[in-house]
């Protein structure tokens, strides 16, 4: 399983991903699902992936081969708009799946991969696109500023509550980490290390990237404080009218 | 869609359910998914249902018919153990689905219903059972004191955090309501009115039942306070080491 999430804020873009990969519960491994691409000085891309690992790696191999050998056809170094980058990646992803699909389907395995592509090309706004296995795509908006792929449900409620109130990249990074935390608590197939990358608006580069292992002291403290904060908020909720007020309870 | 959840605590049992039913997004209606059964003075049952509405109603119709006409065969008024009640309901549910399944499958519709049966028979501990469409069942435990059916993912993280720390029935009711709140915010097919029922240990009766409509002032206040509490907890989370301390930020 996988959980990747990205957020667009006024300050720029934030990306986060887990690293747990499993082919059945008896083969659990660690693979990065965050791929940072800087094919030219005027642009930066972050690609998050959820789905068939071989498909995702082949997409990246073809993308990098195009950068080395196909300078005159569309590739990540020469597309003008971010949507063209999403379109280009979507076409490659669909082509890989078309190549591999029949053999995999015969074994009851899906070749699908779902991707989030975010970044900025100088002169244009930063943006986030979700790319479906079929190659089509849509962009995040101010109204719905986050995109999720993989195991998306456990971590969505906190995004629904907070995502439009996170003006800073740091708040955005904390938000994606607590969304990852909720998901990894509820689904054992999602787990650390967690990767986080941030792209400040108009920087056209990843300004901050870090990887948090399961035993990272800062991550453990964040998880502890978040759990305590939620627990405190829960036990401070309004009483029912039929409950005794705490001060009226006397020892028996 | 549906979301029903039940919790066992030292004080007894708590049940909660939404009431939104949909046959496609263009036919959304309100049906209770909480069924309280008190077939004898020494016992109480609450049945929560998620799945095919006609199947669920037919299960209840057969259960009630057995109470009126089949006093000598197993029914809810004469079973000795709670697991026998779960077994009885499971057999009826499976029989209804076997009757209706072929015709429904031909139309691409599932006859499945998944149930939670909770309650107490005097002289035995209270308990909660989840009953699968196939008629088999398992009980909640101290280690995992909650059961969920229907749209279970959005509301699970808060149960994972809090469920083992809720000694009182009132805390349990609040917990199930905030779990319902998270679910209905993220999935429009889950919605109020929310029903809540509580069975105190050894009472063998529902001691408290209430239904909260979407515009109920107490529910709206709970939702507001919970959202504010979570938001406050979020913005109080530890800073990253590379963040400026708030006091060092000066106006530009």
Short mmCIF file of C-alpha atoms in Angstrom, two decimals:
data_model
loop_
_atom_site.label_atom_id
_atom_site.label_comp_id
_atom_site.label_asym_id
_atom_site.label_seq_id
_atom_site.Cartn_x
_atom_site.Cartn_y
_atom_site.Cartn_z
CA UNK A 1 0.00 0.00 0.00
CA UNK A 2 1.01 3.63 -0.31
CA UNK A 3 -0.08 7.03 0.84
CA UNK A 4 1.15 10.18 -0.90
CA UNK A 5 -0.29 13.65 -0.46
CA UNK A 6 0.50 17.11 -1.80
CA UNK A 7 -0.75 20.57 -0.91
CA UNK A 8 -0.70 23.91 -2.68
CA UNK A 9 -0.55 27.01 -0.51
CA UNK A 10 0.01 30.70 -1.13
CA UNK A 11 3.70 30.17 -0.29
CA UNK A 12 4.21 27.23 -2.64
CA UNK A 13 3.91 23.45 -2.74
CA UNK A 14 4.40 20.71 -0.15
CA UNK A 15 4.70 16.99 -0.85
CA UNK A 16 4.80 14.01 1.51
CA UNK A 17 4.95 10.25 1.02
CA UNK A 18 5.34 7.05 2.95
CA UNK A 19 7.87 4.42 1.84
CA UNK A 20 6.24 1.06 2.52
CA UNK A 21 5.77 -1.27 -0.42
CA UNK A 22 4.17 -4.65 -0.23
CA UNK A 23 3.58 -7.52 -2.60
CA UNK A 24 1.28 -9.34 -0.22
CA UNK A 25 1.61 -9.03 3.53
CA UNK A 26 4.58 -11.40 3.51
CA UNK A 27 6.79 -9.24 1.31
CA UNK A 28 7.05 -5.74 2.74
CA UNK A 29 9.89 -3.52 1.57
CA UNK A 30 10.94 0.12 1.55
CA UNK A 31 10.92 2.17 -1.67
CA UNK A 32 10.81 5.91 -2.05
CA UNK A 33 7.64 7.12 -3.74
CA UNK A 34 8.91 10.69 -4.12
CA UNK A 35 10.91 11.53 -7.21
CA UNK A 36 12.46 15.00 -7.58
CA UNK A 37 13.29 16.08 -11.12
CA UNK A 38 15.17 19.27 -12.04
CA UNK A 39 15.77 18.87 -15.78
CA UNK A 40 16.57 22.56 -16.34
CA UNK A 41 17.34 25.63 -14.23
CA UNK A 42 13.96 27.21 -14.91
CA UNK A 43 11.84 24.31 -13.63
CA UNK A 44 11.35 21.76 -10.88
CA UNK A 45 9.03 18.76 -10.65
CA UNK A 46 8.12 16.37 -7.87
CA UNK A 47 6.45 13.12 -8.87
CA UNK A 48 4.62 10.99 -6.27
CA UNK A 49 3.54 7.47 -7.19
CA UNK A 50 1.01 4.93 -5.95
CA UNK A 51 0.49 1.60 -7.63
CA UNK A 52 2.60 -0.91 -9.49
CA UNK A 53 6.25 -0.32 -8.56
CA UNK A 54 7.64 -1.71 -11.83
CA UNK A 55 5.32 0.56 -13.82
CA UNK A 56 6.42 3.61 -11.85
CA UNK A 57 10.11 2.81 -12.27
CA UNK A 58 9.64 2.25 -16.01
CA UNK A 59 7.84 5.61 -16.32
CA UNK A 60 10.80 7.30 -14.65
CA UNK A 61 13.29 5.39 -16.80
CA UNK A 62 11.55 6.52 -19.98
CA UNK A 63 11.27 10.12 -18.71
CA UNK A 64 15.01 10.21 -17.99
CA UNK A 65 15.88 8.54 -21.29
CA UNK A 66 13.88 11.21 -23.14
CA UNK A 67 15.88 13.89 -21.33
CA UNK A 68 19.15 12.34 -22.53
CA UNK A 69 18.24 11.27 -26.04
CA UNK A 70 15.12 13.01 -27.31
CA UNK A 71 15.79 16.69 -26.87
CA UNK A 72 13.64 17.68 -29.83
CA UNK A 73 10.46 15.83 -28.84
CA UNK A 74 8.36 16.88 -25.82
CA UNK A 75 10.10 16.10 -22.54
CA UNK A 76 10.29 17.60 -19.06
CA UNK A 77 13.10 20.00 -20.05
CA UNK A 78 11.28 21.63 -22.95
CA UNK A 79 7.53 21.67 -22.21
CA UNK A 80 6.24 25.22 -21.81
CA UNK A 81 3.36 24.67 -19.37
CA UNK A 82 2.98 22.49 -16.30
CA UNK A 83 -0.12 20.85 -17.79
CA UNK A 84 2.04 19.76 -20.73
CA UNK A 85 4.37 18.04 -18.27
CA UNK A 86 1.34 16.26 -16.75
CA UNK A 87 0.15 15.33 -20.22
CA UNK A 88 3.60 14.01 -21.18
CA UNK A 89 3.91 11.92 -17.99
CA UNK A 90 0.35 10.69 -18.39
CA UNK A 91 1.02 9.50 -21.93
CA UNK A 92 4.17 7.65 -20.87
CA UNK A 93 2.38 6.09 -17.89
CA UNK A 94 -0.48 4.92 -20.07
CA UNK A 95 1.95 3.55 -22.65
CA UNK A 96 3.86 1.55 -20.03
CA UNK A 97 0.61 0.16 -18.65
CA UNK A 98 -0.58 -0.75 -22.14
CA UNK A 99 2.70 -2.60 -22.72
CA UNK A 100 2.62 -4.48 -19.42
CA UNK A 101 -1.11 -4.76 -18.78
CA UNK A 102 -2.01 -7.92 -20.71
CA UNK A 103 0.75 -10.06 -19.17
CA UNK A 104 -0.04 -8.75 -15.69
CA UNK A 105 -3.79 -9.15 -16.06
CA UNK A 106 -3.22 -12.79 -17.02
CA UNK A 107 -1.66 -13.19 -13.56
CA UNK A 108 -4.40 -11.21 -11.84
CA UNK A 109 -2.10 -8.25 -11.14
CA UNK A 110 -2.79 -4.62 -12.00
CA UNK A 111 -0.22 -2.58 -13.94
CA UNK A 112 -1.90 0.65 -12.80
CA UNK A 113 -0.05 3.54 -11.29
CA UNK A 114 -1.61 6.79 -10.15
CA UNK A 115 0.66 9.82 -9.95
CA UNK A 116 0.80 13.31 -8.50
CA UNK A 117 2.96 15.73 -10.46
CA UNK A 118 3.72 19.10 -8.90
CA UNK A 119 6.18 21.83 -9.60
CA UNK A 120 6.74 25.09 -11.35
CA UNK A 121 8.09 26.30 -14.70
CA UNK A 122 9.48 29.85 -14.51
CA UNK A 123 7.02 32.45 -15.68
CA UNK A 124 4.01 30.34 -14.71
CA UNK A 125 2.28 29.60 -11.42
CA UNK A 126 3.25 26.49 -9.44
CA UNK A 127 0.69 23.71 -9.60
CA UNK A 128 -0.30 20.18 -8.68
CA UNK A 129 -1.78 17.57 -11.01
CA UNK A 130 -3.22 14.15 -10.28
CA UNK A 131 -2.55 11.80 -13.21
CA UNK A 132 -4.85 8.80 -13.56
CA UNK A 133 -3.68 5.42 -14.87
CA UNK A 134 -5.48 6.22 -18.13
CA UNK A 135 -3.23 9.27 -18.61
CA UNK A 136 -5.79 12.00 -17.99
CA UNK A 137 -5.23 14.51 -15.20
CA UNK A 138 -6.71 17.34 -13.17
CA UNK A 139 -5.24 20.16 -11.10
CA UNK A 140 -5.68 21.07 -7.44
CA UNK A 141 -7.40 24.40 -6.78
CA UNK A 142 -7.74 26.94 -3.98
CA UNK A 143 -11.06 25.31 -3.08
CA UNK A 144 -9.52 21.82 -2.85
CA UNK A 145 -5.82 22.52 -2.38
CA UNK A 146 -4.70 18.94 -1.69
CA UNK A 147 -4.31 15.79 -3.77
CA UNK A 148 -4.02 12.26 -2.38
CA UNK A 149 -3.12 8.92 -3.95
CA UNK A 150 -3.07 5.42 -2.49
CA UNK A 151 -4.69 4.83 0.92
CA UNK A 152 -6.42 8.20 1.00
CA UNK A 153 -9.31 7.90 3.45
CA UNK A 154 -7.76 7.73 6.91
CA UNK A 155 -5.74 10.91 6.33
CA UNK A 156 -8.47 12.94 4.63
CA UNK A 157 -10.52 14.26 7.57
CA UNK A 158 -7.65 16.37 8.91
CA UNK A 159 -6.98 17.72 5.40
CA UNK A 160 -10.65 18.63 5.08
CA UNK A 161 -10.44 20.54 8.35
CA UNK A 162 -7.09 22.31 8.07
CA UNK A 163 -5.84 22.45 4.47
CA UNK A 164 -7.38 25.80 3.59
CA UNK A 165 -6.03 27.39 6.78
CA UNK A 166 -2.33 26.62 6.23
CA UNK A 167 -0.69 29.68 4.74
CA UNK A 168 2.90 28.64 5.43
CA UNK A 169 4.91 25.84 3.90
CA UNK A 170 5.91 24.69 7.40
CA UNK A 171 2.26 24.42 8.49
CA UNK A 172 1.61 22.55 5.26
CA UNK A 173 4.43 20.12 5.99
CA UNK A 174 3.08 19.51 9.51
CA UNK A 175 -0.41 18.96 8.08
CA UNK A 176 0.79 16.34 5.59
CA UNK A 177 2.79 14.62 8.34
CA UNK A 178 -0.20 14.33 10.68
CA UNK A 179 -2.27 13.06 7.74
CA UNK A 180 0.44 10.43 7.14
CA UNK A 181 0.50 9.67 10.87
CA UNK A 182 -3.26 8.97 10.96
CA UNK A 183 -2.94 6.72 7.91
CA UNK A 184 0.02 4.72 9.16
CA UNK A 185 -1.70 4.18 12.53
CA UNK A 186 -4.79 2.71 10.85
CA UNK A 187 -3.16 0.82 7.95
CA UNK A 188 -0.04 -1.22 8.65
CA UNK A 189 0.79 -1.19 4.92
CA UNK A 190 1.57 2.54 5.14
CA UNK A 191 4.68 3.43 7.10
CA UNK A 192 7.87 5.40 7.56
CA UNK A 193 10.29 6.60 6.49
CA UNK A 194 8.19 9.62 5.59
CA UNK A 195 9.62 11.97 2.96
CA UNK A 196 8.71 15.66 2.77
CA UNK A 197 9.64 18.17 0.06
CA UNK A 198 8.78 21.84 -0.27
CA UNK A 199 8.91 24.13 -3.27
CA UNK A 200 8.60 27.82 -2.45
CA UNK A 201 6.62 29.86 -4.99
CA UNK A 202 8.92 31.15 -7.75
CA UNK A 203 11.98 29.37 -6.37
CA UNK A 204 11.79 26.71 -9.14
CA UNK A 205 13.77 24.40 -6.85
CA UNK A 206 13.13 22.14 -3.87
CA UNK A 207 14.07 24.40 -0.97
CA UNK A 208 13.65 21.84 1.76
CA UNK A 209 13.64 18.07 1.66
CA UNK A 210 13.86 15.66 4.58
CA UNK A 211 13.26 12.03 5.36
CA UNK A 212 11.95 10.99 8.78
CA UNK A 213 12.68 7.42 9.91
CA UNK A 214 10.24 5.68 12.28
CA UNK A 215 12.51 6.34 15.26
CA UNK A 216 13.29 9.95 14.36
CA UNK A 217 13.05 11.90 17.65
CA UNK A 218 11.38 14.91 16.03
CA UNK A 219 8.77 12.70 14.33
CA UNK A 220 8.12 10.74 17.52
CA UNK A 221 7.64 13.98 19.40
CA UNK A 222 5.29 15.34 16.73
CA UNK A 223 3.21 12.15 16.91
CA UNK A 224 3.13 12.28 20.71
CA UNK A 225 2.15 15.96 20.83
CA UNK A 226 -0.51 15.48 18.15
CA UNK A 227 -2.02 12.50 19.92
CA UNK A 228 -2.00 14.39 23.22
CA UNK A 229 -3.50 17.51 21.61
CA UNK A 230 -6.33 15.51 20.04
CA UNK A 231 -6.93 13.61 23.27
CA UNK A 232 -7.08 16.85 25.26
CA UNK A 233 -9.48 18.37 22.71
CA UNK A 234 -11.67 15.27 22.92
CA UNK A 235 -11.97 15.25 26.70
CA UNK A 236 -12.73 18.99 26.67
CA UNK A 237 -15.79 18.51 24.44
CA UNK A 238 -19.20 19.75 25.64
CA UNK A 239 -21.06 17.50 28.10
CA UNK A 240 -24.48 16.05 27.36
CA UNK A 241 -27.29 17.75 29.27
CA UNK A 242 -27.94 14.55 31.22
CA UNK A 243 -24.34 14.21 32.42
CA UNK A 244 -23.45 15.16 35.95
CA UNK A 245 -21.16 18.13 36.13
CA UNK A 246 -17.72 16.90 37.24
CA UNK A 247 -17.79 19.10 40.35
CA UNK A 248 -21.04 17.50 41.55
CA UNK A 249 -19.58 14.00 41.63
CA UNK A 250 -18.82 12.93 45.18
CA UNK A 251 -16.83 9.94 46.33
CA UNK A 252 -18.81 6.83 47.15
CA UNK B 1 -23.63 4.60 1.93
CA UNK B 2 -23.74 4.05 5.66
CA UNK B 3 -21.58 4.39 8.72
CA UNK B 4 -22.43 2.56 11.94
CA UNK B 5 -20.11 2.11 14.89
CA UNK B 6 -20.37 0.50 18.32
CA UNK B 7 -18.10 0.54 21.36
CA UNK B 8 -17.81 -1.65 24.43
CA UNK B 9 -16.58 0.00 27.62
CA UNK B 10 -16.37 -0.99 31.26
CA UNK B 11 -19.68 0.81 31.82
CA UNK B 12 -21.53 -0.88 28.98
CA UNK B 13 -22.23 -0.50 25.27
CA UNK B 14 -22.64 2.51 22.99
CA UNK B 15 -24.03 2.46 19.45
CA UNK B 16 -24.21 5.19 16.79
CA UNK B 17 -25.41 5.31 13.21
CA UNK B 18 -26.03 7.73 10.40
CA UNK B 19 -29.34 7.70 8.49
CA UNK B 20 -28.46 8.43 4.88
CA UNK B 21 -29.40 5.85 2.29
CA UNK B 22 -28.71 6.15 -1.39
CA UNK B 23 -29.51 4.15 -4.48
CA UNK B 24 -27.14 6.12 -6.68
CA UNK B 25 -26.32 9.75 -5.99
CA UNK B 26 -29.67 10.81 -7.45
CA UNK B 27 -31.80 8.94 -4.93
CA UNK B 28 -30.82 9.85 -1.41
CA UNK B 29 -33.23 9.10 1.41
CA UNK B 30 -33.31 8.80 5.20
CA UNK B 31 -33.68 5.43 6.90
CA UNK B 32 -32.77 4.47 10.43
CA UNK B 33 -30.01 1.87 10.59
CA UNK B 34 -30.40 1.33 14.34
CA UNK B 35 -32.91 -1.29 15.48
CA UNK B 36 -33.61 -1.77 19.19
CA UNK B 37 -35.08 -5.14 20.17
CA UNK B 38 -36.30 -6.03 23.68
CA UNK B 39 -38.00 -9.40 23.18
CA UNK B 40 -37.96 -10.27 26.91
CA UNK B 41 -37.34 -8.50 30.21
CA UNK B 42 -33.98 -10.22 30.73
CA UNK B 43 -32.38 -9.10 27.48
CA UNK B 44 -31.79 -6.22 25.09
CA UNK B 45 -30.33 -6.12 21.61
CA UNK B 46 -29.31 -3.32 19.27
CA UNK B 47 -28.83 -4.21 15.61
CA UNK B 48 -26.94 -1.86 13.26
CA UNK B 49 -27.07 -2.48 9.52
CA UNK B 50 -24.99 -1.53 6.47
CA UNK B 51 -25.80 -2.80 3.02
CA UNK B 52 -28.89 -3.68 1.08
CA UNK B 53 -31.88 -1.97 2.71
CA UNK B 54 -34.41 -4.56 1.52
CA UNK B 55 -32.26 -7.38 2.90
CA UNK B 56 -31.98 -5.66 6.27
CA UNK B 57 -35.71 -5.05 6.50
CA UNK B 58 -36.46 -8.66 5.54
CA UNK B 59 -34.06 -9.90 8.24
CA UNK B 60 -35.92 -7.81 10.81
CA UNK B 61 -39.29 -8.96 9.51
CA UNK B 62 -38.29 -12.62 9.86
CA UNK B 63 -36.79 -11.99 13.33
CA UNK B 64 -40.04 -10.39 14.51
CA UNK B 65 -42.17 -13.10 12.90
CA UNK B 66 -40.17 -15.75 14.75
CA UNK B 67 -40.86 -13.93 18.00
CA UNK B 68 -44.61 -14.03 17.34
CA UNK B 69 -45.01 -17.47 15.80
CA UNK B 70 -42.05 -19.71 16.50
CA UNK B 71 -41.62 -19.66 20.25
CA UNK B 72 -40.19 -23.17 20.36
CA UNK B 73 -37.42 -22.74 17.79
CA UNK B 74 -34.39 -20.52 18.45
CA UNK B 75 -35.28 -16.84 18.44
CA UNK B 76 -34.13 -13.68 20.20
CA UNK B 77 -36.41 -14.29 23.20
CA UNK B 78 -35.12 -17.76 24.03
CA UNK B 79 -31.42 -17.97 23.08
CA UNK B 80 -29.22 -18.42 26.15
CA UNK B 81 -26.01 -16.74 25.00
CA UNK B 82 -25.34 -13.57 23.04
CA UNK B 83 -23.29 -15.52 20.50
CA UNK B 84 -26.37 -17.64 19.83
CA UNK B 85 -28.28 -14.45 19.03
CA UNK B 86 -25.49 -13.48 16.60
CA UNK B 87 -25.58 -16.96 15.10
CA UNK B 88 -29.37 -16.82 14.74
CA UNK B 89 -29.31 -13.38 13.06
CA UNK B 90 -26.41 -14.47 10.85
CA UNK B 91 -28.30 -17.52 9.63
CA UNK B 92 -31.39 -15.44 8.82
CA UNK B 93 -29.30 -12.80 7.07
CA UNK B 94 -27.53 -15.43 4.98
CA UNK B 95 -30.85 -17.11 4.15
CA UNK B 96 -32.38 -13.81 2.97
CA UNK B 97 -29.31 -13.08 0.83
CA UNK B 98 -29.42 -16.60 -0.63
CA UNK B 99 -33.08 -16.06 -1.54
CA UNK B 100 -32.57 -12.64 -3.12
CA UNK B 101 -28.98 -12.90 -4.38
CA UNK B 102 -29.49 -14.52 -7.81
CA UNK B 103 -32.12 -12.02 -8.96
CA UNK B 104 -30.10 -9.08 -7.66
CA UNK B 105 -26.83 -10.31 -9.12
CA UNK B 106 -28.52 -10.54 -12.52
CA UNK B 107 -29.09 -6.79 -12.20
CA UNK B 108 -25.57 -6.12 -10.94
CA UNK B 109 -26.79 -5.32 -7.41
CA UNK B 110 -25.51 -6.85 -4.19
CA UNK B 111 -27.92 -8.37 -1.66
CA UNK B 112 -25.24 -8.17 1.05
CA UNK B 113 -25.83 -6.70 4.45
CA UNK B 114 -23.27 -6.47 7.22
CA UNK B 115 -24.57 -6.18 10.77
CA UNK B 116 -23.44 -5.28 14.26
CA UNK B 117 -25.38 -6.98 17.03
CA UNK B 118 -24.82 -5.81 20.56
CA UNK B 119 -26.62 -6.27 23.82
CA UNK B 120 -26.83 -8.28 26.97
CA UNK B 121 -28.69 -11.33 28.25
CA UNK B 122 -29.07 -11.32 32.04
CA UNK B 123 -26.44 -13.45 33.78
CA UNK B 124 -23.91 -12.95 30.99
CA UNK B 125 -21.57 -10.11 30.03
CA UNK B 126 -22.70 -7.53 27.50
CA UNK B 127 -21.06 -7.90 24.10
CA UNK B 128 -20.75 -6.75 20.51
CA UNK B 129 -20.68 -8.95 17.43
CA UNK B 130 -19.99 -8.09 13.81
CA UNK B 131 -21.98 -10.38 11.51
CA UNK B 132 -20.70 -10.85 7.99
CA UNK B 133 -22.99 -11.30 4.96
CA UNK B 134 -22.02 -14.99 4.99
CA UNK B 135 -23.49 -15.35 8.48
CA UNK B 136 -20.25 -15.79 10.44
CA UNK B 137 -19.39 -13.34 13.21
CA UNK B 138 -16.75 -12.18 15.67
CA UNK B 139 -16.83 -10.26 18.94
CA UNK B 140 -15.18 -6.99 19.97
CA UNK B 141 -12.57 -7.28 22.72
CA UNK B 142 -10.85 -5.06 25.26
CA UNK B 143 -7.91 -4.76 22.85
CA UNK B 144 -10.16 -3.64 19.96
CA UNK B 145 -13.31 -2.41 21.69
CA UNK B 146 -15.05 -0.92 18.64
CA UNK B 147 -16.77 -2.37 15.57
CA UNK B 148 -17.52 -0.43 12.39
CA UNK B 149 -19.61 -1.23 9.33
CA UNK B 150 -20.10 0.71 6.09
CA UNK B 151 -17.81 3.65 5.33
CA UNK B 152 -15.35 2.81 8.10
CA UNK B 153 -12.06 4.49 7.18
CA UNK B 154 -12.58 8.22 7.73
CA UNK B 155 -13.83 7.69 11.27
CA UNK B 156 -11.29 5.08 12.33
CA UNK B 157 -8.23 7.20 13.25
CA UNK B 158 -10.03 8.88 16.16
CA UNK B 159 -11.28 5.48 17.39
CA UNK B 160 -7.72 4.13 17.21
CA UNK B 161 -6.56 7.03 19.36
CA UNK B 162 -9.32 7.34 21.95
CA UNK B 163 -11.42 4.16 22.15
CA UNK B 164 -9.39 2.45 24.84
CA UNK B 165 -9.39 5.60 26.99
CA UNK B 166 -13.17 6.07 27.26
CA UNK B 167 -14.34 4.63 30.55
CA UNK B 168 -17.74 6.32 30.60
CA UNK B 169 -20.72 5.76 28.35
CA UNK B 170 -20.96 9.51 27.80
CA UNK B 171 -17.34 9.70 26.60
CA UNK B 172 -18.08 6.73 24.38
CA UNK B 173 -21.11 8.49 22.90
CA UNK B 174 -19.04 11.61 22.21
CA UNK B 175 -16.33 9.46 20.60
CA UNK B 176 -18.77 7.76 18.24
CA UNK B 177 -20.30 11.14 17.36
CA UNK B 178 -16.95 12.70 16.42
CA UNK B 179 -16.15 9.56 14.41
CA UNK B 180 -19.48 10.04 12.59
CA UNK B 181 -18.69 13.74 12.17
CA UNK B 182 -15.34 13.00 10.47
CA UNK B 183 -17.04 10.50 8.17
CA UNK B 184 -19.93 12.73 7.17
CA UNK B 185 -17.54 15.62 6.43
CA UNK B 186 -15.50 13.46 4.03
CA UNK B 187 -18.27 11.36 2.45
CA UNK B 188 -21.48 13.10 1.41
CA UNK B 189 -23.27 9.71 1.38
CA UNK B 190 -23.03 9.56 5.20
CA UNK B 191 -25.16 12.08 7.06
CA UNK B 192 -27.51 13.02 9.87
CA UNK B 193 -29.76 12.41 11.62
CA UNK B 194 -27.31 10.57 13.86
CA UNK B 195 -28.78 8.06 16.31
CA UNK B 196 -27.08 7.11 19.57
CA UNK B 197 -28.07 4.37 22.03
CA UNK B 198 -26.47 3.30 25.28
CA UNK B 199 -26.85 0.13 27.29
CA UNK B 200 -25.41 0.29 30.80
CA UNK B 201 -23.78 -2.94 31.99
CA UNK B 202 -26.35 -5.21 33.67
CA UNK B 203 -29.25 -2.88 32.91
CA UNK B 204 -30.49 -5.17 30.11
CA UNK B 205 -32.27 -2.15 28.61
CA UNK B 206 -31.42 0.88 26.49
CA UNK B 207 -30.94 3.55 29.14
CA UNK B 208 -30.43 6.44 26.79
CA UNK B 209 -31.39 6.92 23.17
CA UNK B 210 -31.36 10.11 21.14
CA UNK B 211 -31.49 11.24 17.55
CA UNK B 212 -29.59 14.36 16.45
CA UNK B 213 -30.83 16.14 13.33
CA UNK B 214 -28.34 18.06 11.15
CA UNK B 215 -29.46 21.39 12.65
CA UNK B 216 -29.55 20.20 16.27
CA UNK B 217 -27.93 23.01 18.30
CA UNK B 218 -26.09 20.60 20.61
CA UNK B 219 -24.67 18.64 17.64
CA UNK B 220 -23.68 21.83 15.83
CA UNK B 221 -21.90 23.05 18.95
CA UNK B 222 -20.12 19.70 19.38
CA UNK B 223 -18.93 19.83 15.77
CA UNK B 224 -17.77 23.43 16.15
CA UNK B 225 -15.93 22.77 19.41
CA UNK B 226 -14.30 19.62 18.02
CA UNK B 227 -13.15 21.39 14.88
CA UNK B 228 -11.79 24.27 16.95
CA UNK B 229 -10.08 21.91 19.39
CA UNK B 230 -8.37 20.01 16.58
CA UNK B 231 -7.38 23.23 14.83
CA UNK B 232 -5.90 24.63 18.04
CA UNK B 233 -4.01 21.37 18.66
CA UNK B 234 -2.67 21.47 15.10
CA UNK B 235 -1.35 25.03 15.28
CA UNK B 236 0.28 24.26 18.66
CA UNK B 237 2.38 21.43 17.18
CA UNK B 238 6.18 21.56 17.51
CA UNK B 239 8.03 23.77 15.02
CA UNK B 240 10.65 22.43 12.65
CA UNK B 241 14.20 23.31 13.65
CA UNK B 242 14.56 25.49 10.55
CA UNK B 243 11.49 27.59 11.32
CA UNK B 244 11.87 31.04 12.74
CA UNK B 245 10.50 31.36 16.21
CA UNK B 246 7.31 33.43 16.03
CA UNK B 247 8.76 36.10 18.30
CA UNK B 248 11.71 36.66 15.96
CA UNK B 249 9.52 37.53 12.98
CA UNK B 250 9.52 41.29 12.32
CA UNK B 251 7.25 43.27 10.01
CA UNK B 252 8.55 43.88 6.48
#
